[in-house]
PDB file of C-alpha atoms in Angstrom:
ATOM      1  CA  MET L1301      66.336   0.802  95.869  1.00  0.00           C
ATOM      2  CA  ASP L1302      68.467   4.009  96.172  1.00  0.00           C
ATOM      3  CA  ASP L1303      67.930   7.353  94.434  1.00  0.00           C
ATOM      4  CA  ASP L1304      70.461   6.477  91.702  1.00  0.00           C
ATOM      5  CA  THR L1305      68.494   3.508  90.495  1.00  0.00           C
ATOM      6  CA  ALA L1306      65.037   4.927  91.101  1.00  0.00           C
ATOM      7  CA  GLY L1307      65.278   7.934  88.787  1.00  0.00           C
ATOM      8  CA  THR L1308      64.121   8.482  85.232  1.00  0.00           C
ATOM      9  CA  PRO L1309      66.120   6.351  82.685  1.00  0.00           C
ATOM     10  CA  CYS L1310      68.333   8.256  80.244  1.00  0.00           C
ATOM     11  CA  PRO L1311      66.764   8.298  76.749  1.00  0.00           C
ATOM     12  CA  SER L1312      70.222   7.569  75.264  1.00  0.00           C
ATOM     13  CA  CYS L1313      71.888   4.945  77.446  1.00  0.00           C
ATOM     14  CA  GLY L1314      69.118   3.900  79.807  1.00  0.00           C
ATOM     15  CA  THR L1315      70.968   4.750  82.978  1.00  0.00           C
ATOM     16  CA  PRO L1316      68.643   5.705  85.848  1.00  0.00           C
ATOM     17  CA  ASN L1317      69.141   9.260  87.065  1.00  0.00           C
ATOM     18  CA  PRO L1318      67.862  11.097  90.128  1.00  0.00           C
ATOM     19  CA  PRO L1319      64.775  13.234  89.415  1.00  0.00           C
ATOM     20  CA  ASP L1320      66.655  16.534  89.935  1.00  0.00           C
ATOM     21  CA  ARG L1321      69.390  15.873  87.339  1.00  0.00           C
ATOM     22  CA  ARG L1322      69.333  17.751  84.042  1.00  0.00           C
ATOM     23  CA  PHE L1323      72.048  15.666  82.316  1.00  0.00           C
ATOM     24  CA  CYS L1324      72.691  11.911  82.388  1.00  0.00           C
ATOM     25  CA  ARG L1325      75.342  11.034  84.969  1.00  0.00           C
ATOM     26  CA  ARG L1326      76.847   8.475  82.590  1.00  0.00           C
ATOM     27  CA  CYS L1327      76.669   9.889  79.029  1.00  0.00           C
ATOM     28  CA  ALA L1328      75.789  13.526  79.720  1.00  0.00           C
ATOM     29  CA  THR L1329      72.727  13.375  77.463  1.00  0.00           C
ATOM     30  CA  ARG L1330      70.287  16.127  78.245  1.00  0.00           C
ATOM     31  CA  LEU L1331      67.372  14.672  80.130  1.00  0.00           C
ATOM     32  CA  ALA L1332      63.823  15.538  79.003  1.00  0.00           C
ATOM     33  CA  PRO L1333      62.256  18.200  81.292  1.00  0.00           C
ATOM     34  CA  GLY L1334      58.966  17.486  83.024  1.00  0.00           C
ATOM     35  CA  ALA L1335      55.760  18.347  81.201  1.00  0.00           C
ATOM     36  CA  ALA L1336      54.892  22.035  81.438  1.00  0.00           C
ATOM     37  CA  PRO L1337      51.740  22.789  83.407  1.00  0.00           C
ATOM     38  CA  PRO L1338      48.706  23.625  81.266  1.00  0.00           C
ATOM     39  CA  PRO L1339      48.005  27.351  80.785  1.00  0.00           C
ATOM     40  CA  LEU L1340      45.548  28.961  83.147  1.00  0.00           C
ATOM     41  CA  PRO L1341      42.051  29.731  81.777  1.00  0.00           C
ATOM     42  CA  TRP L1342      41.360  33.360  80.819  1.00  0.00           C
ATOM     43  CA  TRP L1343      39.235  34.107  83.848  1.00  0.00           C
ATOM     44  CA  ARG L1344      42.070  33.103  86.177  1.00  0.00           C
ATOM     45  CA  ARG L1345      44.658  35.034  84.177  1.00  0.00           C
ATOM     46  CA  ILE L1346      42.613  38.209  84.727  1.00  0.00           C
ATOM     47  CA  ARG L1347      42.728  37.742  88.497  1.00  0.00           C
ATOM     48  CA  PRO L1348      45.675  35.351  89.033  1.00  0.00           C
ATOM     49  CA  GLY L1349      45.595  35.714  92.800  1.00  0.00           C
ATOM     50  CA  ARG L1350      42.078  34.337  93.126  1.00  0.00           C
ATOM     51  CA  ARG L1351      41.675  30.659  93.859  1.00  0.00           C
ATOM     52  CA  THR L1352      38.866  28.728  92.251  1.00  0.00           C
ATOM     53  CA  ARG L1353      37.663  25.250  92.856  1.00  0.00           C
ATOM     54  CA  ALA L1354      38.142  22.646  90.159  1.00  0.00           C
ATOM     55  CA  GLY L1355      35.265  22.820  87.692  1.00  0.00           C
ATOM     56  CA  SER L1356      33.835  26.083  89.050  1.00  0.00           C
ATOM     57  CA  GLY L1357      34.890  28.033  85.954  1.00  0.00           C
ATOM     58  CA  ARG L1358      33.179  25.580  83.639  1.00  0.00           C
ATOM     59  CA  THR L1359      29.987  25.807  85.671  1.00  0.00           C
ATOM     60  CA  THR L1360      30.123  29.613  85.620  1.00  0.00           C
ATOM     61  CA  ARG L1361      30.573  29.696  81.856  1.00  0.00           C
ATOM     62  CA  PHE L1362      27.665  27.303  81.385  1.00  0.00           C
ATOM     63  CA  LEU L1363      25.380  29.419  83.567  1.00  0.00           C
ATOM     64  CA  VAL L1364      26.363  32.624  81.739  1.00  0.00           C
ATOM     65  CA  VAL L1365      25.727  31.076  78.320  1.00  0.00           C
ATOM     66  CA  LEU L1366      22.413  29.634  79.514  1.00  0.00           C
ATOM     67  CA  ALA L1367      21.314  33.015  80.874  1.00  0.00           C
ATOM     68  CA  VAL L1368      22.175  34.739  77.577  1.00  0.00           C
ATOM     69  CA  VAL L1369      20.285  32.129  75.535  1.00  0.00           C
ATOM     70  CA  LEU L1370      17.213  32.397  77.784  1.00  0.00           C
ATOM     71  CA  ALA L1371      17.314  36.209  77.602  1.00  0.00           C
ATOM     72  CA  LEU L1372      17.492  36.117  73.795  1.00  0.00           C
ATOM     73  CA  CYS L1373      14.617  33.644  73.590  1.00  0.00           C
ATOM     74  CA  ALA L1374      12.483  35.719  75.952  1.00  0.00           C
ATOM     75  CA  GLY L1375      13.275  38.935  74.065  1.00  0.00           C
ATOM     76  CA  GLY L1376      12.450  37.339  70.736  1.00  0.00           C
ATOM     77  CA  PHE L1377       9.183  35.974  72.082  1.00  0.00           C
ATOM     78  CA  LEU L1378       8.155  39.385  73.439  1.00  0.00           C
ATOM     79  CA  LEU L1379       9.230  41.347  70.379  1.00  0.00           C
ATOM     80  CA  LEU L1380       7.919  38.933  67.746  1.00  0.00           C
ATOM     81  CA  PRO L1381       4.281  40.186  67.721  1.00  0.00           C
ATOM     82  CA  ALA L1382       5.417  43.821  67.633  1.00  0.00           C
ATOM     83  CA  GLY L1383       7.872  43.072  64.847  1.00  0.00           C
ATOM     84  CA  ARG L1384       5.258  41.201  62.850  1.00  0.00           C
ATOM     85  CA  ASN L1385       2.775  44.056  63.241  1.00  0.00           C
ATOM     86  CA  LEU L1386       5.404  46.556  62.102  1.00  0.00           C
ATOM     87  CA  ILE L1387       6.121  44.521  58.975  1.00  0.00           C
ATOM     88  CA  GLU L1388       2.413  44.157  58.160  1.00  0.00           C
ATOM     89  CA  ASP L1389       1.762  47.882  58.697  1.00  0.00           C
ATOM     90  CA  THR L1390       4.672  48.739  56.410  1.00  0.00           C
ATOM     91  CA  ARG L1391       3.304  46.433  53.714  1.00  0.00           C
ATOM     92  CA  ASP L1392      -0.100  48.129  54.074  1.00  0.00           C
ATOM     93  CA  LYS L1393       1.443  51.546  53.455  1.00  0.00           C
ATOM     94  CA  LEU L1394       3.670  50.480  50.573  1.00  0.00           C
ATOM     95  CA  GLY L1395       1.172  48.191  48.848  1.00  0.00           C
ATOM     96  CA  LYS L1396      -2.097  48.829  47.055  1.00  0.00           C
ATOM     97  CA  SER L1397      -5.584  48.150  48.350  1.00  0.00           C
ATOM     98  CA  LYS L1398      -8.737  47.012  46.617  1.00  0.00           C
ATOM     99  CA  PRO L1399     -12.364  46.880  47.756  1.00  0.00           C
ATOM    100  CA  VAL L1400     -13.794  43.643  49.098  1.00  0.00           C
ATOM    101  CA  THR L1401     -17.529  42.933  49.085  1.00  0.00           C
ATOM    102  CA  PRO L1402     -19.250  40.992  51.872  1.00  0.00           C
ATOM    103  CA  VAL L1403     -21.315  37.942  50.955  1.00  0.00           C
ATOM    104  CA  ARG L1404     -23.875  38.545  53.692  1.00  0.00           C
ATOM    105  CA  VAL L1405     -25.175  41.637  55.537  1.00  0.00           C
ATOM    106  CA  GLU L1406     -27.362  41.374  58.620  1.00  0.00           C
ATOM    107  CA  ALA L1407     -28.664  44.034  61.006  1.00  0.00           C
ATOM    108  CA  SER L1408     -29.915  43.658  64.558  1.00  0.00           C
ATOM    109  CA  ALA L1409     -32.685  46.139  63.686  1.00  0.00           C
ATOM    110  CA  GLU L1410     -33.751  48.235  60.719  1.00  0.00           C
ATOM    111  CA  VAL L1411     -36.346  50.835  59.859  1.00  0.00           C
ATOM    112  CA  ALA L1412     -39.022  49.830  57.368  1.00  0.00           C
ATOM    113  CA  GLY L1413     -37.868  50.567  53.838  1.00  0.00           C
ATOM    114  CA  ARG L1414     -34.255  51.110  54.955  1.00  0.00           C
ATOM    115  CA  PRO L1415     -32.736  47.608  54.956  1.00  0.00           C
ATOM    116  CA  ALA L1416     -29.165  46.717  55.962  1.00  0.00           C
ATOM    117  CA  GLY L1417     -28.295  45.903  52.348  1.00  0.00           C
ATOM    118  CA  ASN L1418     -28.446  49.610  51.482  1.00  0.00           C
ATOM    119  CA  ALA L1419     -25.178  50.085  53.403  1.00  0.00           C
ATOM    120  CA  THR L1420     -23.172  48.227  50.736  1.00  0.00           C
ATOM    121  CA  ASP L1421     -25.117  48.884  47.542  1.00  0.00           C
ATOM    122  CA  GLY L1422     -22.666  51.498  46.231  1.00  0.00           C
ATOM    123  CA  LEU L1423     -25.255  54.284  46.354  1.00  0.00           C
ATOM    124  CA  SER L1424     -24.791  57.146  48.801  1.00  0.00           C
ATOM    125  CA  ASN L1425     -28.395  58.360  48.535  1.00  0.00           C
ATOM    126  CA  ARG L1426     -29.792  55.136  50.011  1.00  0.00           C
ATOM    127  CA  TYR L1427     -29.027  54.174  53.574  1.00  0.00           C
ATOM    128  CA  TRP L1428     -29.467  51.629  56.328  1.00  0.00           C
ATOM    129  CA  GLY L1429     -31.877  53.018  58.905  1.00  0.00           C
ATOM    130  CA  ALA L1430     -31.499  51.973  62.550  1.00  0.00           C
ATOM    131  CA  PRO L1431     -34.134  52.846  65.172  1.00  0.00           C
ATOM    132  CA  GLY L1432     -31.549  54.097  67.693  1.00  0.00           C
ATOM    133  CA  PRO L1433     -28.131  53.663  69.308  1.00  0.00           C
ATOM    134  CA  GLY L1434     -27.078  50.106  70.118  1.00  0.00           C
ATOM    135  CA  ALA L1435     -28.232  48.767  66.759  1.00  0.00           C
ATOM    136  CA  SER L1436     -25.569  46.785  64.922  1.00  0.00           C
ATOM    137  CA  ILE L1437     -24.848  45.611  61.400  1.00  0.00           C
ATOM    138  CA  THR L1438     -22.696  42.555  60.621  1.00  0.00           C
ATOM    139  CA  PHE L1439     -20.787  41.848  57.397  1.00  0.00           C
ATOM    140  CA  THR L1440     -19.592  38.344  56.539  1.00  0.00           C
ATOM    141  CA  PHE L1441     -16.897  37.757  53.910  1.00  0.00           C
ATOM    142  CA  ALA L1442     -16.215  34.729  51.721  1.00  0.00           C
ATOM    143  CA  LYS L1443     -12.646  34.173  52.931  1.00  0.00           C
ATOM    144  CA  PRO L1444     -10.214  35.745  55.411  1.00  0.00           C
ATOM    145  CA  PHE L1445      -8.374  38.869  54.293  1.00  0.00           C
ATOM    146  CA  ARG L1446      -6.163  41.675  55.582  1.00  0.00           C
ATOM    147  CA  LEU L1447      -8.545  44.536  56.407  1.00  0.00           C
ATOM    148  CA  VAL L1448      -6.476  47.649  55.744  1.00  0.00           C
ATOM    149  CA  ALA L1449      -9.172  50.332  55.831  1.00  0.00           C
ATOM    150  CA  VAL L1450     -12.858  51.078  56.277  1.00  0.00           C
ATOM    151  CA  ILE L1451     -14.647  54.022  54.632  1.00  0.00           C
ATOM    152  CA  VAL L1452     -17.811  55.252  56.339  1.00  0.00           C
ATOM    153  CA  THR L1453     -20.300  57.564  54.650  1.00  0.00           C
ATOM    154  CA  ASN L1454     -22.529  58.714  57.472  1.00  0.00           C
ATOM    155  CA  GLY L1455     -26.065  60.121  57.442  1.00  0.00           C
ATOM    156  CA  ALA L1456     -28.850  59.823  54.920  1.00  0.00           C
ATOM    157  CA  SER L1457     -26.879  61.193  51.947  1.00  0.00           C
ATOM    158  CA  THR L1458     -23.725  62.999  50.867  1.00  0.00           C
ATOM    159  CA  SER L1459     -25.887  65.994  50.049  1.00  0.00           C
ATOM    160  CA  PRO L1460     -25.612  68.588  52.842  1.00  0.00           C
ATOM    161  CA  GLU L1461     -29.353  69.237  52.683  1.00  0.00           C
ATOM    162  CA  ASP L1462     -30.320  65.574  52.987  1.00  0.00           C
ATOM    163  CA  TYR L1463     -27.514  64.668  55.389  1.00  0.00           C
ATOM    164  CA  ALA L1464     -29.167  66.370  58.363  1.00  0.00           C
ATOM    165  CA  ARG L1465     -32.580  64.989  57.494  1.00  0.00           C
ATOM    166  CA  GLU L1466     -32.054  61.984  59.771  1.00  0.00           C
ATOM    167  CA  GLY L1467     -29.965  61.230  62.846  1.00  0.00           C
ATOM    168  CA  ARG L1468     -26.313  60.143  62.670  1.00  0.00           C
ATOM    169  CA  ALA L1469     -24.079  57.992  64.882  1.00  0.00           C
ATOM    170  CA  LEU L1470     -20.897  59.875  65.748  1.00  0.00           C
ATOM    171  CA  ARG L1471     -19.244  56.789  67.201  1.00  0.00           C
ATOM    172  CA  ILE L1472     -19.114  53.281  65.799  1.00  0.00           C
ATOM    173  CA  ASP L1473     -17.697  50.350  67.762  1.00  0.00           C
ATOM    174  CA  MET L1474     -16.137  47.946  65.275  1.00  0.00           C
ATOM    175  CA  GLU L1475     -15.541  44.297  66.195  1.00  0.00           C
ATOM    176  CA  VAL L1476     -13.541  42.224  63.697  1.00  0.00           C
ATOM    177  CA  THR L1477     -13.504  38.442  64.063  1.00  0.00           C
ATOM    178  CA  ALA L1478     -10.553  36.529  62.577  1.00  0.00           C
ATOM    179  CA  SER L1479     -10.590  33.039  61.089  1.00  0.00           C
ATOM    180  CA  ASP L1480      -9.296  31.568  64.371  1.00  0.00           C
ATOM    181  CA  GLY L1481     -12.025  33.257  66.430  1.00  0.00           C
ATOM    182  CA  ARG L1482      -9.770  36.041  67.719  1.00  0.00           C
ATOM    183  CA  LYS L1483     -11.617  39.365  68.056  1.00  0.00           C
ATOM    184  CA  THR L1484     -10.243  42.876  67.567  1.00  0.00           C
ATOM    185  CA  VAL L1485     -12.247  45.877  68.754  1.00  0.00           C
ATOM    186  CA  GLU L1486     -11.696  49.421  67.516  1.00  0.00           C
ATOM    187  CA  ARG L1487     -13.625  52.655  67.991  1.00  0.00           C
ATOM    188  CA  LEU L1488     -14.393  54.824  64.980  1.00  0.00           C
ATOM    189  CA  ASN L1489     -15.076  58.451  65.918  1.00  0.00           C
ATOM    190  CA  LEU L1490     -16.830  60.263  63.098  1.00  0.00           C
ATOM    191  CA  ILE L1491     -17.028  63.953  62.289  1.00  0.00           C
ATOM    192  CA  ASP L1492     -20.609  65.169  61.931  1.00  0.00           C
ATOM    193  CA  LYS L1493     -20.444  66.102  58.259  1.00  0.00           C
ATOM    194  CA  PRO L1494     -21.516  64.534  54.950  1.00  0.00           C
ATOM    195  CA  GLY L1495     -19.122  62.584  52.774  1.00  0.00           C
ATOM    196  CA  PRO L1496     -16.845  59.567  53.184  1.00  0.00           C
ATOM    197  CA  GLN L1497     -14.469  59.257  56.151  1.00  0.00           C
ATOM    198  CA  THR L1498     -11.536  56.824  55.979  1.00  0.00           C
ATOM    199  CA  PHE L1499     -10.273  54.773  58.946  1.00  0.00           C
ATOM    200  CA  PRO L1500      -7.046  52.768  58.564  1.00  0.00           C
ATOM    201  CA  THR L1501      -7.338  49.461  60.406  1.00  0.00           C
ATOM    202  CA  GLY L1502      -4.617  46.912  59.662  1.00  0.00           C
ATOM    203  CA  ILE L1503      -6.320  43.732  60.918  1.00  0.00           C
ATOM    204  CA  SER L1504      -5.315  40.332  59.544  1.00  0.00           C
ATOM    205  CA  ASP L1505      -7.477  37.289  58.748  1.00  0.00           C
ATOM    206  CA  ALA L1506     -10.772  39.173  58.998  1.00  0.00           C
ATOM    207  CA  THR L1507     -13.860  37.078  58.329  1.00  0.00           C
ATOM    208  CA  THR L1508     -16.687  39.138  59.873  1.00  0.00           C
ATOM    209  CA  VAL L1509     -17.051  42.811  60.818  1.00  0.00           C
ATOM    210  CA  ARG L1510     -19.732  44.035  63.204  1.00  0.00           C
ATOM    211  CA  LEU L1511     -20.450  47.739  63.612  1.00  0.00           C
ATOM    212  CA  THR L1512     -22.483  49.036  66.537  1.00  0.00           C
ATOM    213  CA  LEU L1513     -23.894  52.567  66.421  1.00  0.00           C
ATOM    214  CA  ASP L1514     -23.495  54.948  69.365  1.00  0.00           C
ATOM    215  CA  ASP L1515     -23.309  58.631  70.346  1.00  0.00           C
ATOM    216  CA  PRO L1516     -26.283  59.808  68.239  1.00  0.00           C
ATOM    217  CA  ALA L1517     -26.672  63.313  66.827  1.00  0.00           C
ATOM    218  CA  GLY L1518     -29.825  64.893  65.409  1.00  0.00           C
ATOM    219  CA  LEU L1519     -31.985  62.090  66.771  1.00  0.00           C
ATOM    220  CA  ASP L1520     -35.119  63.954  67.775  1.00  0.00           C
ATOM    221  CA  GLY L1521     -38.792  63.651  67.000  1.00  0.00           C
ATOM    222  CA  ASP L1522     -39.494  60.670  64.772  1.00  0.00           C
ATOM    223  CA  ARG L1523     -36.025  60.580  63.238  1.00  0.00           C
ATOM    224  CA  HIS L1524     -33.814  57.499  63.133  1.00  0.00           C
ATOM    225  CA  LEU L1525     -30.093  56.837  62.617  1.00  0.00           C
ATOM    226  CA  ALA L1526     -28.919  56.725  59.009  1.00  0.00           C
ATOM    227  CA  LEU L1527     -25.749  55.136  57.625  1.00  0.00           C
ATOM    228  CA  ALA L1528     -25.401  55.707  53.882  1.00  0.00           C
ATOM    229  CA  GLU L1529     -22.475  53.511  52.871  1.00  0.00           C
ATOM    230  CA  LEU L1530     -19.717  51.245  54.214  1.00  0.00           C
ATOM    231  CA  GLU L1531     -16.698  50.198  52.161  1.00  0.00           C
ATOM    232  CA  PHE L1532     -14.054  47.644  53.110  1.00  0.00           C
ATOM    233  CA  PHE L1533     -10.586  47.394  51.607  1.00  0.00           C
ATOM    234  CA  ARG L1534      -8.053  44.600  51.591  1.00  0.00           C
ATOM    235  CA  ARG L1535      -4.391  44.509  50.650  1.00  0.00           C
ATOM    236  CA  SER L1536      -3.938  43.454  47.031  1.00  0.00           C
TER     237      SER L1536
END
């Protein structure tokens, strides 16, 4: 078969034409041009002189997208706790708080006539008496809550004369246990003066609070440590 009969047929008269002809050799009908090559992908148009293997661009794009997705997931995972804490702290500052009363109070040790219950009786002239540093008092609450603040009234009384009558703990180690068993430890450093001192906390799902007395002041002779009142506040 020669070139004349092996070419593309004319769409008008059907006459075969050589591949290089633009018009039919019989009826002069314009022959359809060959299909235009597909456009180059964008990454090859940027550097047209660079050769790439078939499929390499698709693989590169997939790897780039995968890396971006993994980076976003990792960033979100790392920032989620910090973001949640920021939101909760903001709600603490903008919202209102109300006192919450424990359902049980227990002390590791107490002086006769100065039981642990005096620390939450609402009276600042009665106190829990501990024999010395290392003694602890534990408060248990009926249900988990957001502990936003603790108010400590140190010493035997808010009266300046009675305040110095007994020893005081100038540091309290606070351990808060959440409903899932997670523990948060904070250190409360007190000023050696009568009257309430407020400590913002911002701890979620609190169920128990244990306070351990340390760094005693005025503990000489037969004196003991006195803690007049403890108040706990939750977000309303």
